[in-house]
Amino acid sequence: MAHFDQPTLITIPAKPEYVSVVRLVVAAFADLLDYNGDAVEDIKLAVSEACTNAILQLHKQAPPEKHVLTMSAYTQEERMLIDIIYFVGEEADAELASRQLQERDLGMSILVSMMDKVEIARANSDGVVIRLTKNIPAQHLE
Amino acid sequence: MDLKIESKEVEGVGVIVLEGEVDVYTAPKLKSRLIDIVDEGKYNIIIDLQKVEFMDSSGLGVLVGGLKRVKSHQGSILLVCTQENILKIFRITGLVKVFPIFSSEEEAIKSIQGS
C-alpha cells in the first residue's frame, strides 16, 4: 500500500456552506487508499458530522465569521486518520465538544457507526481536535 | 451541490421531492418548506429521497422535527427511498422504525389512502 503519512490539509471558514468542500477532499483522499465505494461514503458522512459539530460549537461561542476549521487526513500504520481541528479563541473545552456531540444523538450514532474510533481532545491551549480513525482493509496493506 | 426542493400535490397528498445533498447548510431550506406545507394544512406528507445523493444527521433532524409537527395534527410523514447509502443512516439511527419507507411515490400514496 502506498503511504500517505504526510497530511493532506484543507482549512475552511467555519460556515455550513463549506462542509461539502471538506467532504469532497476527504473522499478524494480515501480513494487514494482504495477504500470501496461504501467505505468512502461512510468516511464522508463521518467527516460531515464532525465538521457540523465543530461549526455548531463555534457558532455558540463567538461570531462565526472569525473562525476556521482544518481537516487533516493521513495514514498511520494500517489506519487512516482524519483530524478536524478548530480553535475556540479561549480556553479550549474538549469536554464541551464531546458533550455537544453526545447531545446530538443522531450525529453521534452515525459518527461512531461509520468509524472504527472517535476521539475528542484539546489541541494546544485553545483548540479542539476531533480525531476519526478508519482501519484500512487488510487486502490493501500489502 | 445544493439541494433542490420541489413540492407538489398528488391526489390530495403533499409530496416533496428532494434532489442533491441534505446537510447543515441545506437542511434549513427543507425545514422551512416543511413548515410551509404544514401551515397550508397538509398533514400527510410524502418526502421523495430518490435523488438525494447525501444526507447526514442535519437532514434527519429536520425530518424528525417535521414528523412531530404533523403528528400534532394526526398526520404522518412517509419516505420514498431505495438508495442503500441513504437507507443505511435510517437503520443506524433506528429511524426505520419511525418513518414508513416505500420504494415509490405510488406505493406511499396508496398507503396513505388505505389508512
mmCIF file of N, CA, C and O in Angstrom, chain A residues 42-86:
data_model
loop_
_atom_site.group_PDB
_atom_site.id
_atom_site.type_symbol
_atom_site.label_atom_id
_atom_site.label_comp_id
_atom_site.label_asym_id
_atom_site.label_seq_id
_atom_site.Cartn_x
_atom_site.Cartn_y
_atom_site.Cartn_z
ATOM 1 N N ASP A 42 -19.117 6.256 3.932
ATOM 2 C CA ASP A 42 -19.095 6.277 5.405
ATOM 3 C C ASP A 42 -18.154 7.370 5.918
ATOM 4 O O ASP A 42 -18.477 8.099 6.863
ATOM 5 N N ILE A 43 -16.996 7.467 5.290
ATOM 6 C CA ILE A 43 -15.997 8.458 5.729
ATOM 7 C C ILE A 43 -16.522 9.876 5.484
ATOM 8 O O ILE A 43 -16.409 10.755 6.343
ATOM 9 N N LYS A 44 -17.135 10.094 4.321
ATOM 10 C CA LYS A 44 -17.711 11.416 4.033
ATOM 11 C C LYS A 44 -18.753 11.797 5.082
ATOM 12 O O LYS A 44 -18.810 12.926 5.558
ATOM 13 N N LEU A 45 -19.585 10.818 5.419
ATOM 14 C CA LEU A 45 -20.660 11.071 6.392
ATOM 15 C C LEU A 45 -20.082 11.422 7.763
ATOM 16 O O LEU A 45 -20.514 12.383 8.411
ATOM 17 N N ALA A 46 -19.075 10.655 8.185
ATOM 18 C CA ALA A 46 -18.465 10.909 9.493
ATOM 19 C C ALA A 46 -17.811 12.290 9.531
ATOM 20 O O ALA A 46 -17.957 13.033 10.512
ATOM 21 N N VAL A 47 -17.122 12.642 8.456
ATOM 22 C CA VAL A 47 -16.459 13.952 8.409
ATOM 23 C C VAL A 47 -17.497 15.079 8.423
ATOM 24 O O VAL A 47 -17.323 16.109 9.066
ATOM 25 N N SER A 48 -18.593 14.859 7.732
ATOM 26 C CA SER A 48 -19.668 15.848 7.722
ATOM 27 C C SER A 48 -20.215 16.058 9.134
ATOM 28 O O SER A 48 -20.444 17.192 9.570
ATOM 29 N N GLU A 49 -20.403 14.956 9.860
ATOM 30 C CA GLU A 49 -20.913 15.053 11.237
ATOM 31 C C GLU A 49 -19.913 15.794 12.134
ATOM 32 O O GLU A 49 -20.305 16.634 12.945
ATOM 33 N N ALA A 50 -18.634 15.466 11.992
ATOM 34 C CA ALA A 50 -17.618 16.099 12.839
ATOM 35 C C ALA A 50 -17.523 17.602 12.537
ATOM 36 O O ALA A 50 -17.439 18.429 13.455
ATOM 37 N N CYS A 51 -17.542 17.958 11.252
ATOM 38 C CA CYS A 51 -17.483 19.387 10.879
ATOM 39 C C CYS A 51 -18.724 20.128 11.374
ATOM 40 O O CYS A 51 -18.642 21.256 11.863
ATOM 41 N N THR A 52 -19.875 19.473 11.253
ATOM 42 C CA THR A 52 -21.118 20.091 11.718
ATOM 43 C C THR A 52 -21.042 20.368 13.216
ATOM 44 O O THR A 52 -21.414 21.439 13.699
ATOM 45 N N ASN A 53 -20.518 19.386 13.944
ATOM 46 C CA ASN A 53 -20.384 19.563 15.390
ATOM 47 C C ASN A 53 -19.470 20.748 15.713
ATOM 48 O O ASN A 53 -19.784 21.578 16.571
ATOM 49 N N ALA A 54 -18.356 20.828 14.998
ATOM 50 C CA ALA A 54 -17.406 21.919 15.229
ATOM 51 C C ALA A 54 -18.069 23.271 14.943
ATOM 52 O O ALA A 54 -17.962 24.212 15.728
ATOM 53 N N ILE A 55 -18.760 23.350 13.823
ATOM 54 C CA ILE A 55 -19.385 24.621 13.432
ATOM 55 C C ILE A 55 -20.459 25.030 14.444
ATOM 56 O O ILE A 55 -20.540 26.191 14.847
ATOM 57 N N LEU A 56 -21.257 24.065 14.886
ATOM 58 C CA LEU A 56 -22.306 24.397 15.850
ATOM 59 C C LEU A 56 -21.701 24.873 17.167
ATOM 60 O O LEU A 56 -22.198 25.811 17.785
ATOM 61 N N GLN A 57 -20.599 24.243 17.575
ATOM 62 C CA GLN A 57 -19.942 24.679 18.818
ATOM 63 C C GLN A 57 -19.379 26.094 18.651
ATOM 64 O O GLN A 57 -19.562 26.950 19.512
ATOM 65 N N LEU A 58 -18.723 26.343 17.521
ATOM 66 C CA LEU A 58 -18.132 27.662 17.296
ATOM 67 C C LEU A 58 -19.201 28.745 17.212
ATOM 68 O O LEU A 58 -19.018 29.844 17.720
ATOM 69 N N HIS A 59 -20.320 28.425 16.586
ATOM 70 C CA HIS A 59 -21.380 29.428 16.449
ATOM 71 C C HIS A 59 -21.997 29.786 17.788
ATOM 72 O O HIS A 59 -22.520 30.883 17.953
ATOM 73 N N LYS A 60 -21.917 28.845 18.733
ATOM 74 C CA LYS A 60 -22.439 29.143 20.075
ATOM 75 C C LYS A 60 -21.500 30.074 20.828
ATOM 76 O O LYS A 60 -21.917 30.820 21.696
ATOM 77 N N GLN A 61 -20.201 29.986 20.490
ATOM 78 C CA GLN A 61 -19.212 30.665 21.313
ATOM 79 C C GLN A 61 -18.849 32.067 20.854
ATOM 80 O O GLN A 61 -18.467 32.897 21.646
ATOM 81 N N ALA A 62 -18.909 32.315 19.547
ATOM 82 C CA ALA A 62 -18.439 33.621 19.069
ATOM 83 C C ALA A 62 -18.960 33.859 17.661
ATOM 84 O O ALA A 62 -19.452 32.934 17.022
ATOM 85 N N PRO A 63 -18.824 35.101 17.155
ATOM 86 C CA PRO A 63 -19.273 35.356 15.778
ATOM 87 C C PRO A 63 -18.580 34.397 14.803
ATOM 88 O O PRO A 63 -17.346 34.293 14.809
ATOM 89 N N PRO A 64 -19.361 33.686 13.991
ATOM 90 C CA PRO A 64 -18.793 32.628 13.161
ATOM 91 C C PRO A 64 -17.796 33.106 12.112
ATOM 92 O O PRO A 64 -16.922 32.361 11.699
ATOM 93 N N GLU A 65 -17.900 34.363 11.679
ATOM 94 C CA GLU A 65 -17.016 34.819 10.598
ATOM 95 C C GLU A 65 -15.543 34.846 11.014
ATOM 96 O O GLU A 65 -14.649 34.935 10.187
ATOM 97 N N LYS A 66 -15.304 34.765 12.329
ATOM 98 C CA LYS A 66 -13.914 34.826 12.792
ATOM 99 C C LYS A 66 -13.245 33.460 12.820
ATOM 100 O O LYS A 66 -12.053 33.362 13.068
ATOM 101 N N HIS A 67 -14.003 32.401 12.604
ATOM 102 C CA HIS A 67 -13.448 31.081 12.843
ATOM 103 C C HIS A 67 -13.177 30.293 11.568
ATOM 104 O O HIS A 67 -13.846 30.469 10.557
ATOM 105 N N VAL A 68 -12.188 29.411 11.663
ATOM 106 C CA VAL A 68 -11.914 28.458 10.592
ATOM 107 C C VAL A 68 -11.815 27.075 11.224
ATOM 108 O O VAL A 68 -11.663 26.948 12.439
ATOM 109 N N LEU A 69 -11.931 26.068 10.380
ATOM 110 C CA LEU A 69 -11.612 24.727 10.855
ATOM 111 C C LEU A 69 -10.762 24.035 9.801
ATOM 112 O O LEU A 69 -10.855 24.326 8.608
ATOM 113 N N THR A 70 -9.920 23.147 10.279
ATOM 114 C CA THR A 70 -8.976 22.460 9.397
ATOM 115 C C THR A 70 -9.216 20.963 9.458
ATOM 116 O O THR A 70 -9.415 20.406 10.542
ATOM 117 N N MET A 71 -9.223 20.345 8.280
ATOM 118 C CA MET A 71 -9.241 18.886 8.239
ATOM 119 C C MET A 71 -7.867 18.413 7.782
ATOM 120 O O MET A 71 -7.312 18.934 6.820
ATOM 121 N N SER A 72 -7.352 17.446 8.507
ATOM 122 C CA SER A 72 -6.057 16.872 8.168
ATOM 123 C C SER A 72 -6.248 15.367 8.027
ATOM 124 O O SER A 72 -6.700 14.704 8.960
ATOM 125 N N ALA A 73 -5.939 14.835 6.839
ATOM 126 C CA ALA A 73 -6.125 13.394 6.598
ATOM 127 C C ALA A 73 -4.773 12.763 6.280
ATOM 128 O O ALA A 73 -3.991 13.318 5.498
ATOM 129 N N TYR A 74 -4.493 11.622 6.898
ATOM 130 C CA TYR A 74 -3.200 10.967 6.705
ATOM 131 C C TYR A 74 -3.316 9.509 7.133
ATOM 132 O O TYR A 74 -4.323 9.105 7.734
ATOM 133 N N THR A 75 -2.277 8.744 6.802
ATOM 134 C CA THR A 75 -2.283 7.342 7.241
ATOM 135 C C THR A 75 -1.251 7.161 8.341
ATOM 136 O O THR A 75 -0.249 7.894 8.422
ATOM 137 N N GLN A 76 -1.523 6.191 9.178
ATOM 138 C CA GLN A 76 -0.592 5.819 10.239
ATOM 139 C C GLN A 76 -0.711 4.308 10.392
ATOM 140 O O GLN A 76 -1.779 3.814 10.770
ATOM 141 N N GLU A 77 0.366 3.619 10.030
ATOM 142 C CA GLU A 77 0.341 2.151 10.002
ATOM 143 C C GLU A 77 -0.854 1.688 9.172
ATOM 144 O O GLU A 77 -1.004 2.085 8.029
ATOM 145 N N GLU A 78 -1.723 0.902 9.757
ATOM 146 C CA GLU A 78 -2.818 0.338 8.954
ATOM 147 C C GLU A 78 -4.115 1.132 9.101
ATOM 148 O O GLU A 78 -5.207 0.612 8.886
ATOM 149 N N ARG A 79 -3.976 2.411 9.454
ATOM 150 C CA ARG A 79 -5.179 3.214 9.690
ATOM 151 C C ARG A 79 -5.153 4.518 8.897
ATOM 152 O O ARG A 79 -4.098 5.077 8.650
ATOM 153 N N MET A 80 -6.350 4.976 8.580
ATOM 154 C CA MET A 80 -6.489 6.336 8.067
ATOM 155 C C MET A 80 -6.975 7.192 9.228
ATOM 156 O O MET A 80 -7.926 6.817 9.922
ATOM 157 N N LEU A 81 -6.309 8.307 9.437
ATOM 158 C CA LEU A 81 -6.716 9.224 10.499
ATOM 159 C C LEU A 81 -7.182 10.538 9.891
ATOM 160 O O LEU A 81 -6.572 11.043 8.927
ATOM 161 N N ILE A 82 -8.247 11.063 10.447
ATOM 162 C CA ILE A 82 -8.772 12.356 9.989
ATOM 163 C C ILE A 82 -8.941 13.227 11.224
ATOM 164 O O ILE A 82 -9.692 12.859 12.144
ATOM 165 N N ASP A 83 -8.238 14.328 11.254
ATOM 166 C CA ASP A 83 -8.373 15.267 12.371
ATOM 167 C C ASP A 83 -9.192 16.474 11.915
ATOM 168 O O ASP A 83 -8.885 17.083 10.890
ATOM 169 N N ILE A 84 -10.195 16.781 12.679
ATOM 170 C CA ILE A 84 -10.936 18.038 12.468
ATOM 171 C C ILE A 84 -10.501 18.951 13.607
ATOM 172 O O ILE A 84 -10.772 18.666 14.779
ATOM 173 N N ILE A 85 -9.822 20.025 13.243
ATOM 174 C CA ILE A 85 -9.201 20.881 14.267
ATOM 175 C C ILE A 85 -9.813 22.281 14.179
ATOM 176 O O ILE A 85 -9.949 22.838 13.084
ATOM 177 N N TYR A 86 -10.168 22.829 15.325
ATOM 178 C CA TYR A 86 -10.694 24.190 15.326
ATOM 179 C C TYR A 86 -10.324 24.887 16.620
ATOM 180 O O TYR A 86 -10.079 24.241 17.641
#
